[in-house]
Short mmCIF file of C-alpha atoms in Angstrom, two decimals:
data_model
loop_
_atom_site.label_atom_id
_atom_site.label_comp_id
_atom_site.label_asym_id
_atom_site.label_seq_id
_atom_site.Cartn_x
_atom_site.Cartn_y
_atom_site.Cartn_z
CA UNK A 1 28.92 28.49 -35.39
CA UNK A 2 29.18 25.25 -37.41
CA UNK A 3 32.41 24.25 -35.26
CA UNK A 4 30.72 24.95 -31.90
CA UNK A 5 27.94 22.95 -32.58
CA UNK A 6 30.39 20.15 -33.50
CA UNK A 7 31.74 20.76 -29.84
CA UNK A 8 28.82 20.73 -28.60
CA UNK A 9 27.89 17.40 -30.79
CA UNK A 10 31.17 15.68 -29.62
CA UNK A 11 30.39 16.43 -26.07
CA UNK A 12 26.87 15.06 -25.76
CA UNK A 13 28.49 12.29 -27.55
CA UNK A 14 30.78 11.74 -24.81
CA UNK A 15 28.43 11.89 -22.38
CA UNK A 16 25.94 9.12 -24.02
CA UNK A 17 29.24 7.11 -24.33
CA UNK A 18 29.28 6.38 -20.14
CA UNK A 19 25.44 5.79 -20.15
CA UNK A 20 23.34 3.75 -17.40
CA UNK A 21 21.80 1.17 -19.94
CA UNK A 22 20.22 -1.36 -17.05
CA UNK A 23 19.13 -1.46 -13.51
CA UNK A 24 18.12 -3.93 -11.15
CA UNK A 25 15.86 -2.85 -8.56
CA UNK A 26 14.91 -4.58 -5.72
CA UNK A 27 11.40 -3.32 -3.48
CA UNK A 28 10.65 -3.93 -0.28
CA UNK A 29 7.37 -4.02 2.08
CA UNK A 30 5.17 -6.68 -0.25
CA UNK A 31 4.21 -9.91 -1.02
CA UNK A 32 1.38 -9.70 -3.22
CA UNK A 33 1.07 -9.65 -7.08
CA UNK A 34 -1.30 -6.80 -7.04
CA UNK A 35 1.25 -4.79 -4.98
CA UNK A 36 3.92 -5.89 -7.31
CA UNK A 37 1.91 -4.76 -10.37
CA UNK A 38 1.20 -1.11 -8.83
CA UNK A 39 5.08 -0.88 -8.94
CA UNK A 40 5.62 -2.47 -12.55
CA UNK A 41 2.92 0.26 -13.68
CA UNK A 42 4.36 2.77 -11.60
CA UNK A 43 8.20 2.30 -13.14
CA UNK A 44 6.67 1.65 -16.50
CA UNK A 45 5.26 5.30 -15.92
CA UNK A 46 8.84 6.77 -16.28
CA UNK A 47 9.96 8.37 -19.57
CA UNK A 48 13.22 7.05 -19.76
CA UNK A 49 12.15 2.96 -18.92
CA UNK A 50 12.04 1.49 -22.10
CA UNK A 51 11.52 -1.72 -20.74
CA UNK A 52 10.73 -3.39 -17.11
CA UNK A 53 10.04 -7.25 -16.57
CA UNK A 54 9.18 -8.42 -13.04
CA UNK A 55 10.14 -10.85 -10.82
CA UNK A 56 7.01 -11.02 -8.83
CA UNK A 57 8.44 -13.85 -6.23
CA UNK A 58 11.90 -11.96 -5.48
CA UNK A 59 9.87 -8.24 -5.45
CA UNK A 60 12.41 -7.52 -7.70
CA UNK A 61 12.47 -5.59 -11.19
CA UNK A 62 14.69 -5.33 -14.29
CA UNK A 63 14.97 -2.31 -15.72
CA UNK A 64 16.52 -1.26 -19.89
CA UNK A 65 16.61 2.16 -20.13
CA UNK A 66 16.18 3.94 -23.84
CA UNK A 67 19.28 4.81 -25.54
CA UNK A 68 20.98 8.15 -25.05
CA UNK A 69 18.10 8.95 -22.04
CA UNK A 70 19.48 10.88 -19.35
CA UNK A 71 18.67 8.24 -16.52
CA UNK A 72 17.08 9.90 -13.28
CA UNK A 73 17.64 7.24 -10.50
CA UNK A 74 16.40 9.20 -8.31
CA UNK A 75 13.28 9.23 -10.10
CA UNK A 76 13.18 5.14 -10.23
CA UNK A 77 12.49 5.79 -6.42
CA UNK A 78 10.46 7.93 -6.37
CA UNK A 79 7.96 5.87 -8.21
CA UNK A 80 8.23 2.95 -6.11
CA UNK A 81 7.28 5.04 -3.29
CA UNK A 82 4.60 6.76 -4.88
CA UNK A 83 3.49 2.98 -5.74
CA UNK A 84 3.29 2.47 -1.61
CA UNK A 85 6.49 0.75 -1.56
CA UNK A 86 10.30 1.13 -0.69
CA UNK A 87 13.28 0.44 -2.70
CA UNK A 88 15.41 -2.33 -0.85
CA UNK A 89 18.56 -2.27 -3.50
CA UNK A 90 19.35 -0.80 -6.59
CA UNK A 91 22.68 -1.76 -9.16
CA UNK A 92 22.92 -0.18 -12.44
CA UNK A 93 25.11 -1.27 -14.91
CA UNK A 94 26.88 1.62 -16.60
CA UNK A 95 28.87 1.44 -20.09
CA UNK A 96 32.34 3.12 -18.93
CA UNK A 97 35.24 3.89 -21.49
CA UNK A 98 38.48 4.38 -19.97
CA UNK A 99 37.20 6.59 -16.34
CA UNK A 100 39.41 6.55 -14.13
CA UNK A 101 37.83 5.86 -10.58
CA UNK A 102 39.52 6.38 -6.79
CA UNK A 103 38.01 5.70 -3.72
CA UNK A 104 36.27 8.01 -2.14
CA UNK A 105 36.22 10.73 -4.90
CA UNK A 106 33.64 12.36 -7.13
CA UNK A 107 33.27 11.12 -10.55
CA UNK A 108 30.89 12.50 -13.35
CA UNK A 109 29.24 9.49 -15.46
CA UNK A 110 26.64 9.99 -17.79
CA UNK A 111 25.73 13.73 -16.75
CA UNK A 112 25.44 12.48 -12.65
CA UNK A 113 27.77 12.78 -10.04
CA UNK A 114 29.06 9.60 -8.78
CA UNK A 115 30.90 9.21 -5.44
CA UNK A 116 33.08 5.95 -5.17
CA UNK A 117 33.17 4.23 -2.01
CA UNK A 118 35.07 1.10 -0.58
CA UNK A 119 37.03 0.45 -3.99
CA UNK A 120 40.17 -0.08 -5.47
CA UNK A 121 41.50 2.84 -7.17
CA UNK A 122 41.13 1.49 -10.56
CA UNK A 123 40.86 2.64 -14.48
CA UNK A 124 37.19 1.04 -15.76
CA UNK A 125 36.43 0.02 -19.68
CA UNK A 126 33.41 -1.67 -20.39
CA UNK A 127 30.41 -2.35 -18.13
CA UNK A 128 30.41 -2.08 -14.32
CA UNK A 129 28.32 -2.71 -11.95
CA UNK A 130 27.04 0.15 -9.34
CA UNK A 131 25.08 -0.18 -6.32
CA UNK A 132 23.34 2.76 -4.49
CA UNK A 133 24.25 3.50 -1.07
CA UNK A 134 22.25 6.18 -0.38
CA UNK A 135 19.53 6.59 1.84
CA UNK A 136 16.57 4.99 0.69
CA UNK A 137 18.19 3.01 -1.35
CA UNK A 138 20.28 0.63 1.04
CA UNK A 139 18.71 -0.62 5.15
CA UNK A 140 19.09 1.88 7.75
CA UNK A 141 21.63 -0.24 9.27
CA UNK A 142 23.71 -0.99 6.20
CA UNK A 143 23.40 2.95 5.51
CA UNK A 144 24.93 3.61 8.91
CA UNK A 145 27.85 1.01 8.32
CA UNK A 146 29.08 2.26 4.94
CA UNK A 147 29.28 5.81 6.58
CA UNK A 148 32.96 4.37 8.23
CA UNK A 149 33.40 4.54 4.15
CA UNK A 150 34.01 8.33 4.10
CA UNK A 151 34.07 11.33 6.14
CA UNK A 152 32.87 13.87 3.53
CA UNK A 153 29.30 15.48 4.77
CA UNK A 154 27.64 14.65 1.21
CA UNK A 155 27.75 11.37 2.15
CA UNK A 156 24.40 12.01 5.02
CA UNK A 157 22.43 14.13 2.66
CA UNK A 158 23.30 12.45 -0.83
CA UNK A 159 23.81 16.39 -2.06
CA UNK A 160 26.30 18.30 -2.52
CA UNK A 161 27.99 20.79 0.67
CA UNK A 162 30.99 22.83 1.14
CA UNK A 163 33.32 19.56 1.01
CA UNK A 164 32.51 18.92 -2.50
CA UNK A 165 32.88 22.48 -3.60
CA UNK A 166 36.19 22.11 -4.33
CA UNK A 167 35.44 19.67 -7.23
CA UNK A 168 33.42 22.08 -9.02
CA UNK A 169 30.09 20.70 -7.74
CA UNK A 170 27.20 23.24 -7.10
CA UNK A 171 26.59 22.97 -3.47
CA UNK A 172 23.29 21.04 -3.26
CA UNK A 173 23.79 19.14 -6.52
CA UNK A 174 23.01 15.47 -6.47
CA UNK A 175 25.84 12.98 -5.63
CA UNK A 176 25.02 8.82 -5.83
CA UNK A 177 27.36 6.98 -3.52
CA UNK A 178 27.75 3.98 -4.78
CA UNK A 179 30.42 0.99 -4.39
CA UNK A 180 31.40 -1.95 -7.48
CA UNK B 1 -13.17 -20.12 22.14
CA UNK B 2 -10.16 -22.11 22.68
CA UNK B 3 -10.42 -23.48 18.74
CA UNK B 4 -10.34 -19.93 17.29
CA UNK B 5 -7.10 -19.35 18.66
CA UNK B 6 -5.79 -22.36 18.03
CA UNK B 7 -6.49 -21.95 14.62
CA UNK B 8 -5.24 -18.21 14.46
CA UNK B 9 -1.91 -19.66 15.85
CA UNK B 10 -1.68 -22.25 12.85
CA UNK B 11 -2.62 -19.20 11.01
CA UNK B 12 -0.12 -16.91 12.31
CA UNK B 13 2.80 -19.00 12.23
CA UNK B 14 2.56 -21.20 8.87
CA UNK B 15 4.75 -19.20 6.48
CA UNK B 16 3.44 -19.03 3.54
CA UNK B 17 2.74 -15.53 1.70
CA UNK B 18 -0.20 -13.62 2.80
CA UNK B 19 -2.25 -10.78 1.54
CA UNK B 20 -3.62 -7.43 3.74
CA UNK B 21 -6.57 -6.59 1.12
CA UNK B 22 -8.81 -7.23 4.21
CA UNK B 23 -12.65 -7.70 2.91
CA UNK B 24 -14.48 -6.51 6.17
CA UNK B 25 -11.37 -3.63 7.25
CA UNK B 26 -9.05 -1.46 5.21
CA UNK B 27 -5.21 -2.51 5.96
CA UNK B 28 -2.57 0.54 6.85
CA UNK B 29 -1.07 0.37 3.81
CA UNK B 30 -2.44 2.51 1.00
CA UNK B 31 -3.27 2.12 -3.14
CA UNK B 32 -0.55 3.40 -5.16
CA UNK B 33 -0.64 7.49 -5.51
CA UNK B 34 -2.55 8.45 -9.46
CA UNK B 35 -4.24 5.52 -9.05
CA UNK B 36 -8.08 4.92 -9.04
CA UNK B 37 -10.33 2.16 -7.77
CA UNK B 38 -14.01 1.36 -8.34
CA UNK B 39 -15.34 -0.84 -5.73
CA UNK B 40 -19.21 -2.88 -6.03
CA UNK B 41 -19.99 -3.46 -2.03
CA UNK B 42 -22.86 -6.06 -1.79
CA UNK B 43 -24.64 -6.79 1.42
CA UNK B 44 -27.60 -9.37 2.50
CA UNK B 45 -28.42 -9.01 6.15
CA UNK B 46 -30.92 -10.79 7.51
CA UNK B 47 -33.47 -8.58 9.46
CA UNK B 48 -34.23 -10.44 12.67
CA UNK B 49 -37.48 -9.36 13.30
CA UNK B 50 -39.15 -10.76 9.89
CA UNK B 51 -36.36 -13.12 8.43
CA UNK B 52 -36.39 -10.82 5.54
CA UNK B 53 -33.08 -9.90 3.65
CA UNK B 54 -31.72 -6.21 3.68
CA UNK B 55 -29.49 -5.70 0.22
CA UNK B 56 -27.79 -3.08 0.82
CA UNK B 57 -25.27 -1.68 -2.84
CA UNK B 58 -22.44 0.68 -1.88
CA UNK B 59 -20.74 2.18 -5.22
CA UNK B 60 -17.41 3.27 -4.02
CA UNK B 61 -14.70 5.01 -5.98
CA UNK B 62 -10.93 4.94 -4.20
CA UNK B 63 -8.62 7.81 -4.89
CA UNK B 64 -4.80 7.34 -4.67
CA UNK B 65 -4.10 11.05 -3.78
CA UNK B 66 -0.34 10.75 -2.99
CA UNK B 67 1.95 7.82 -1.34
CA UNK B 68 0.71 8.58 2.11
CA UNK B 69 -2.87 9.47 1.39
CA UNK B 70 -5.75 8.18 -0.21
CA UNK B 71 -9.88 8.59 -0.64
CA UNK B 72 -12.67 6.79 -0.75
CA UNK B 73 -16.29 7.46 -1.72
CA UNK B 74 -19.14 5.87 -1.36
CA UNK B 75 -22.96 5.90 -1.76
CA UNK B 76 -25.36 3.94 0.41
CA UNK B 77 -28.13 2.41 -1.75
CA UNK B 78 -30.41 0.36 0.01
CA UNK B 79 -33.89 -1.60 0.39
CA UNK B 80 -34.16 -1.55 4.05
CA UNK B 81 -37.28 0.41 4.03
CA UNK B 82 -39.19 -1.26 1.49
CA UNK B 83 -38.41 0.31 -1.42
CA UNK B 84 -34.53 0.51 -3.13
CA UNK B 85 -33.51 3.70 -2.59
CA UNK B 86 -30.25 5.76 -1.89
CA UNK B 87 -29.90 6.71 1.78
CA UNK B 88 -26.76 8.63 2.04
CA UNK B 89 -22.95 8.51 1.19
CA UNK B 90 -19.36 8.97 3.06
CA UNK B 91 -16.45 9.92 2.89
CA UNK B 92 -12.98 8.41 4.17
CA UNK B 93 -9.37 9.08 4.37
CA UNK B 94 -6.47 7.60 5.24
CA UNK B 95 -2.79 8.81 5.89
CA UNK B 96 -0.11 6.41 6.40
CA UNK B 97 2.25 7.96 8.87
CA UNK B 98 4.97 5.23 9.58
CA UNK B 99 6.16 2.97 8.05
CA UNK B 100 9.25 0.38 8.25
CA UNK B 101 9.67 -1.65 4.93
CA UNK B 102 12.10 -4.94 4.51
CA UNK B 103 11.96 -7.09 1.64
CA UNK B 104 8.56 -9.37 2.04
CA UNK B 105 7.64 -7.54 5.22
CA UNK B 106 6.66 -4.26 6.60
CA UNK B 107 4.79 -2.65 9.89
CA UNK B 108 2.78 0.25 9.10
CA UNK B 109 0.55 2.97 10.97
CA UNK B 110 -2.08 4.96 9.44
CA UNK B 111 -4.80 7.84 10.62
CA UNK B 112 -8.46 7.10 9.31
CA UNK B 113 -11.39 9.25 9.31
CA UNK B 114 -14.89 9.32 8.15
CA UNK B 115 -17.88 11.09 7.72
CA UNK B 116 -21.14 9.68 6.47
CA UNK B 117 -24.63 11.24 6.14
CA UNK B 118 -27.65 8.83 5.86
CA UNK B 119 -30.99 10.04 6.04
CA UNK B 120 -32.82 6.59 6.94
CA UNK B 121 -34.67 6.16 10.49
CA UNK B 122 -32.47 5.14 13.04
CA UNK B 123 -33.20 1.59 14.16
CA UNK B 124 -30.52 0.44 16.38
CA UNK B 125 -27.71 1.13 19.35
CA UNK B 126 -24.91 -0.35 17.46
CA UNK B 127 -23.60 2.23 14.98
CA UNK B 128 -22.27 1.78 11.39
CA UNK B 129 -21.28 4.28 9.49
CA UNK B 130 -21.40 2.15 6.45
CA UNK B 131 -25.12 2.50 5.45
CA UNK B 132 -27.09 3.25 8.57
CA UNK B 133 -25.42 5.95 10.59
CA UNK B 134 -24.94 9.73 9.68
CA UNK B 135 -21.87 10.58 11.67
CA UNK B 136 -18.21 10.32 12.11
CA UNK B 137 -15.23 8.05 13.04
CA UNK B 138 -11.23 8.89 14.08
CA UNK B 139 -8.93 6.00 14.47
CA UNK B 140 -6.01 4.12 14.01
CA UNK B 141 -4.90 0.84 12.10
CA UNK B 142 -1.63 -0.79 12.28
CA UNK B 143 -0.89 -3.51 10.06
CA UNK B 144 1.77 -6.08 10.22
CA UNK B 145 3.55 -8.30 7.13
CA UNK B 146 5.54 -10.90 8.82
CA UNK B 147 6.88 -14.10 8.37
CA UNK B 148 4.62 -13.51 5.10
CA UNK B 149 1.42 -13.67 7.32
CA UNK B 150 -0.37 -10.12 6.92
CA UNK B 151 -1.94 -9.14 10.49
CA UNK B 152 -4.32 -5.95 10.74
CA UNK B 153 -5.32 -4.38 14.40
CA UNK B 154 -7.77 -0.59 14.12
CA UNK B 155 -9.20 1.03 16.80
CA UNK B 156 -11.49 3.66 15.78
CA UNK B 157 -13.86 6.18 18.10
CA UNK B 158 -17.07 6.48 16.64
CA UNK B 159 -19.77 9.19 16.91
CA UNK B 160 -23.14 9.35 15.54
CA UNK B 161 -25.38 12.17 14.45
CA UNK B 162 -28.83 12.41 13.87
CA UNK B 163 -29.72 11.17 10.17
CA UNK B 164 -31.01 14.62 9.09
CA UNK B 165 -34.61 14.98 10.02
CA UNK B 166 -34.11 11.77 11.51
CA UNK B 167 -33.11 12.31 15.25
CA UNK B 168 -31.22 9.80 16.99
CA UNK B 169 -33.12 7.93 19.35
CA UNK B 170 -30.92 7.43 22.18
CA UNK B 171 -29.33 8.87 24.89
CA UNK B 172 -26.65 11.57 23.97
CA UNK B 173 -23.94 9.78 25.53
CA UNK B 174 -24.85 6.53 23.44
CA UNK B 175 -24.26 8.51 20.55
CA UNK B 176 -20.17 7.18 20.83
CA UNK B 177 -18.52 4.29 20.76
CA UNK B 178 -15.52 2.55 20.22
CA UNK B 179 -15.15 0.56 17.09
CA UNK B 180 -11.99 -2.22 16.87
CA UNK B 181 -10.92 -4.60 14.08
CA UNK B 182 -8.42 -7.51 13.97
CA UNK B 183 -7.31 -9.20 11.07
CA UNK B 184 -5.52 -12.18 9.25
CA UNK B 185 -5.02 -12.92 5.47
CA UNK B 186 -3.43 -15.43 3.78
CA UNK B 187 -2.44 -16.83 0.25
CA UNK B 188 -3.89 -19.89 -0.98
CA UNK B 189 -2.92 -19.61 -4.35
CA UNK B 190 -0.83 -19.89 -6.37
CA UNK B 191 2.08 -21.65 -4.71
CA UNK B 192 4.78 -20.12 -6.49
CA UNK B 193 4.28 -16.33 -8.53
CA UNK B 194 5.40 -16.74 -12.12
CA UNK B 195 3.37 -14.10 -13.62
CA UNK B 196 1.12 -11.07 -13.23
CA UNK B 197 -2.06 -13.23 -14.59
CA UNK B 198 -2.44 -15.84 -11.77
CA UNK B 199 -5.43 -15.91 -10.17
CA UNK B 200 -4.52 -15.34 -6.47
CA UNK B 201 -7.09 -16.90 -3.92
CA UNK B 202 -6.40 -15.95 -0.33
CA UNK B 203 -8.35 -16.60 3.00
CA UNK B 204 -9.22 -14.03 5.52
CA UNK B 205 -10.47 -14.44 9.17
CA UNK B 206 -11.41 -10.74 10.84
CA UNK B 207 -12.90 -10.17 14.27
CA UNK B 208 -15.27 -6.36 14.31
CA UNK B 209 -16.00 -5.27 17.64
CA UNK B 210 -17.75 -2.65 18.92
CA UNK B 211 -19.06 -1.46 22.36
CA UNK B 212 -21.19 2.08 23.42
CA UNK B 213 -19.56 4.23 25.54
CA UNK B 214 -23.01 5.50 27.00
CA UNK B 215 -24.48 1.54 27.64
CA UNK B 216 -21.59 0.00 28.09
CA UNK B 217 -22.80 -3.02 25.74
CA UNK B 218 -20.81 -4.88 23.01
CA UNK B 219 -21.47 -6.91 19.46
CA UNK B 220 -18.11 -9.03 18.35
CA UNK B 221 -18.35 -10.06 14.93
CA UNK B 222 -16.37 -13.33 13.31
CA UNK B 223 -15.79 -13.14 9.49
CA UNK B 224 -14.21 -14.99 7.63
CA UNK B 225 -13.85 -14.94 3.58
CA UNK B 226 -12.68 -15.39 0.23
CA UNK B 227 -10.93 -13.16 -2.04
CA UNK B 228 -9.76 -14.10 -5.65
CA UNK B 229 -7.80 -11.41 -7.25
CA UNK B 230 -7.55 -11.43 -11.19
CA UNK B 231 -4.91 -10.30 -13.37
CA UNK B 232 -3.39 -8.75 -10.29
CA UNK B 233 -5.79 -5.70 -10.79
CA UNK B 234 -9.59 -7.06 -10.12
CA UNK B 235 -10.52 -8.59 -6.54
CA UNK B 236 -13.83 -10.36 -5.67
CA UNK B 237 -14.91 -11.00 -2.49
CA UNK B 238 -17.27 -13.29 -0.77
CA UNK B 239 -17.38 -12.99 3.02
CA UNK B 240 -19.99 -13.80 5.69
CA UNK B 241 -20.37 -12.13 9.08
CA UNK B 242 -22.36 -13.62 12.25
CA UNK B 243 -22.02 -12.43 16.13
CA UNK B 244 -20.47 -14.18 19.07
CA UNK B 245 -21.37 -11.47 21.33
CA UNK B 246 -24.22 -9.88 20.94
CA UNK B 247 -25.23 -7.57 23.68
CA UNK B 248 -25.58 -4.27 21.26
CA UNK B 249 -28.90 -4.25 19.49
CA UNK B 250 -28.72 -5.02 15.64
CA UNK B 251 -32.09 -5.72 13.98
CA UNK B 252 -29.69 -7.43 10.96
CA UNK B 253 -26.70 -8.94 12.68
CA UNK B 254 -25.78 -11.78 9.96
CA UNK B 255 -25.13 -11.98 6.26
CA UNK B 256 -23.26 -12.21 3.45
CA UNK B 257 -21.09 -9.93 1.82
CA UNK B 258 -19.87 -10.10 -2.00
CA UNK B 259 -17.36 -7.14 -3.32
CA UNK B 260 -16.48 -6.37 -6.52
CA UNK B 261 -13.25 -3.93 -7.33
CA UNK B 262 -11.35 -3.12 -10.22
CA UNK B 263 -8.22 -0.89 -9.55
CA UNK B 264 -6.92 1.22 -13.04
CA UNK B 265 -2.48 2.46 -12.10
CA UNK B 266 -1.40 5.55 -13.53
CA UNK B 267 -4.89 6.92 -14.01
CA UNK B 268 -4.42 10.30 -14.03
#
């Protein structure tokens, strides 16, 4: 018993070790402070935010998240929305050690599945940046010009189908595309 | 005439950032969902026939249902008949149903309705469903951020009911009309956002229309006013509305308007 739990231990260890520590999120659809303030309280809301400082001018955000929090991107949208916004761009900066990463594959970082697109196969230590492409997250346009990025379905629905099954992944399971 | 547009193309076309927290309309765009607001409206209209001053008090209470949908309450509270007394209430809701968002500027389009019951005497052809009408309005409002200049267009069909025991005194087909709003906002203040605890002054200019379908006859409305917005959660208004047409009977057509809201995020 004592030696599974130490499994267990090491592995949500190794899991907290590739964590999403900050985000950058940009909003679209205002100008006003009041409008920028329903968001700030909105993403302030979220369990996981430990901290959020505003640029009002830029409609932009900074987000620290609280150590060893499962981050729920997903969830950062959500609440900009609900706030009567959209989310224009989004980069998180994830604490990697050692992951390798190939283009156009599925990668598992911090308990979400990541999907690399338009990169150099590469092997990443340290922090790197990630930005969203997924719907909602990117313009219509610039979603429809990173699809030339990959011809796997998951790419149109941001979850997972029967081309991703192969990995392991659950069909219908989340997948971020994202680029460095 | 050909000043007003003049000065709505200065308006238009100077970019500088704008607000849509119209005093005399409601923009497309809604309050944030789990969010409340509590809303003091304040009108003097002066009665033609007497000079005296109507004061009208409208406690409303705005409900962020969802992202798409929100509610608003309100009571009518007036002295129109002498004594101060509450006349009535309404309700109204809003769905946004498009919307297409870029950073600084969006175009949206919502559905309103409303329903109001108000058991005062009916006095005139024009009807408002803000304090004098029992009755009920459909319509549209599309609202436009560009260039940092907000821009607000509705177009809403009106009908009215009798106010309870109160029959309306009209024709039938007078009962309807159609009711249409246009409106510009615009930051004055402050130049540059640093923080959430400027005081943000902004200028509004709105045009309120309406004409009967049964008479044919119109009122257009110019009103302009100022908003200050504090802490980036409390807005007062001052405004004052007069007619440039004014074929549709009013027995108060002019007056001031002062609004007090304070909006609480996250409230429940």
């Amino acid at each position: 018993m004592k030696q599974l739990i130490l499994v267990v231990a090491v592995l949500i260890t190794t899991t907290l070790n590739a964590q999403i520590t900050k985000a950058t999120l940009q909003a679209s659809g205002l100008t006003c402070s009041m409008c920028s303030n329903a968001i700030y309280k909105s993403l302030k809301s979220v369990e996981f935010v430990e901290k959020v400082e505003a640029n009002i001018k830029n409609s932009s955000f900074e987000l620290s998240f609280k150590p060893g929090s499962k981050v729920d991107i997903d969830q950062l949208k959500e609440k900009v929305e609900d706030a009567g916004f959209f989310v224009a761009s989004l980069t998180a900066l994830v604490e990697l050690d050692k992951i390798t990463l190939s283009n156009d594959t599925h990668v598992d970082i911090g308990g979400s599945t990541f999907h690399f697109l338009n990169i150099k196969d590469q092997v990443a230590d340290g922090v790197i940046k990630l930005k969203i492409l997924d719907k909602g997250y990117v313009t219509a346009k610039a979603f429809k010009q990173n699809s030339k990025y990959t011809t796997m379905e998951c790419y149109k629905t941001g979850k997972a189908s029967s081309c991703c099954a192969k990995g392991g992944l659950t069909e219908g399971s989340r997948i971020y595309h994202v680029t460095i | 005439m050909k000043k007003i547009f003049l000065f709505l193309l200065v308006f238009a076309f100077e970019k500088v950032f704008a607000q849509e927290l119209f005093v005399f309309t409601e923009p497309a765009s809604n309050m944030a969902a789990k969010s409340l607001g509590i809303r003091l409206n304040n009108y003097w209209m002066k009665e033609k026939a007497d000079n005296k001053t109507n004061y009208h008090l409208l406690p409303e209470l705005m409900i962020g249902i969802s992202k798409k949908v929100m509610l608003h309450g309100e009571i009518f509270l007036s002295n129109r008949n002498d004594k101060f007394v509450a006349e009535g209430g309404s309700l109204y809701l809003k769905y946004r149903f498009f919307s297409i968002d870029d950073v600084h500027s969006h175009f949206r389009l919502a559905a309103l309705g409303r329903y109001s019951y108000n058991n005062s005497s009916i006095h005139q052809q024009a009807i408002d469903l803000f304090g004098h009408n029992s009755g009920y309005e459909a319509g549209l409002v599309a609202t436009k951020l560009i260039n940092k200049v907000a821009m607000s267009a509705g177009l809403s069909y009106l009908h009215a009911t009798d106010n309870g025991v109160e029959k309306f005194i009209y024709s039938n087909k007078e009962r309807n009309a159609v009711y249409y709003t246009l409106s510009f906002g615009k930051l004055m203040l402050p130049k540059e956002y640093t923080s959430y605890n400027q005081t943000n002054v902004n200028l509004m200019f709105e045009m309120i229309g309406q004409t009967n379908i049964g008479n044919n006859k119109t009122y257009l409305d110019l009103a302009p006013s100022l908003q200050f917005i504090f802490n980036s959660r409390m807005r007062f208004d001052l405004g004052y509305r007069f007619p440039v047409v004014n074929a549709l009977s009013r027995t108060a057509d002019r007056g001031a308007v002062i609004k007090f809201e304070y909006n609480i995020f996250n409230a429940f």
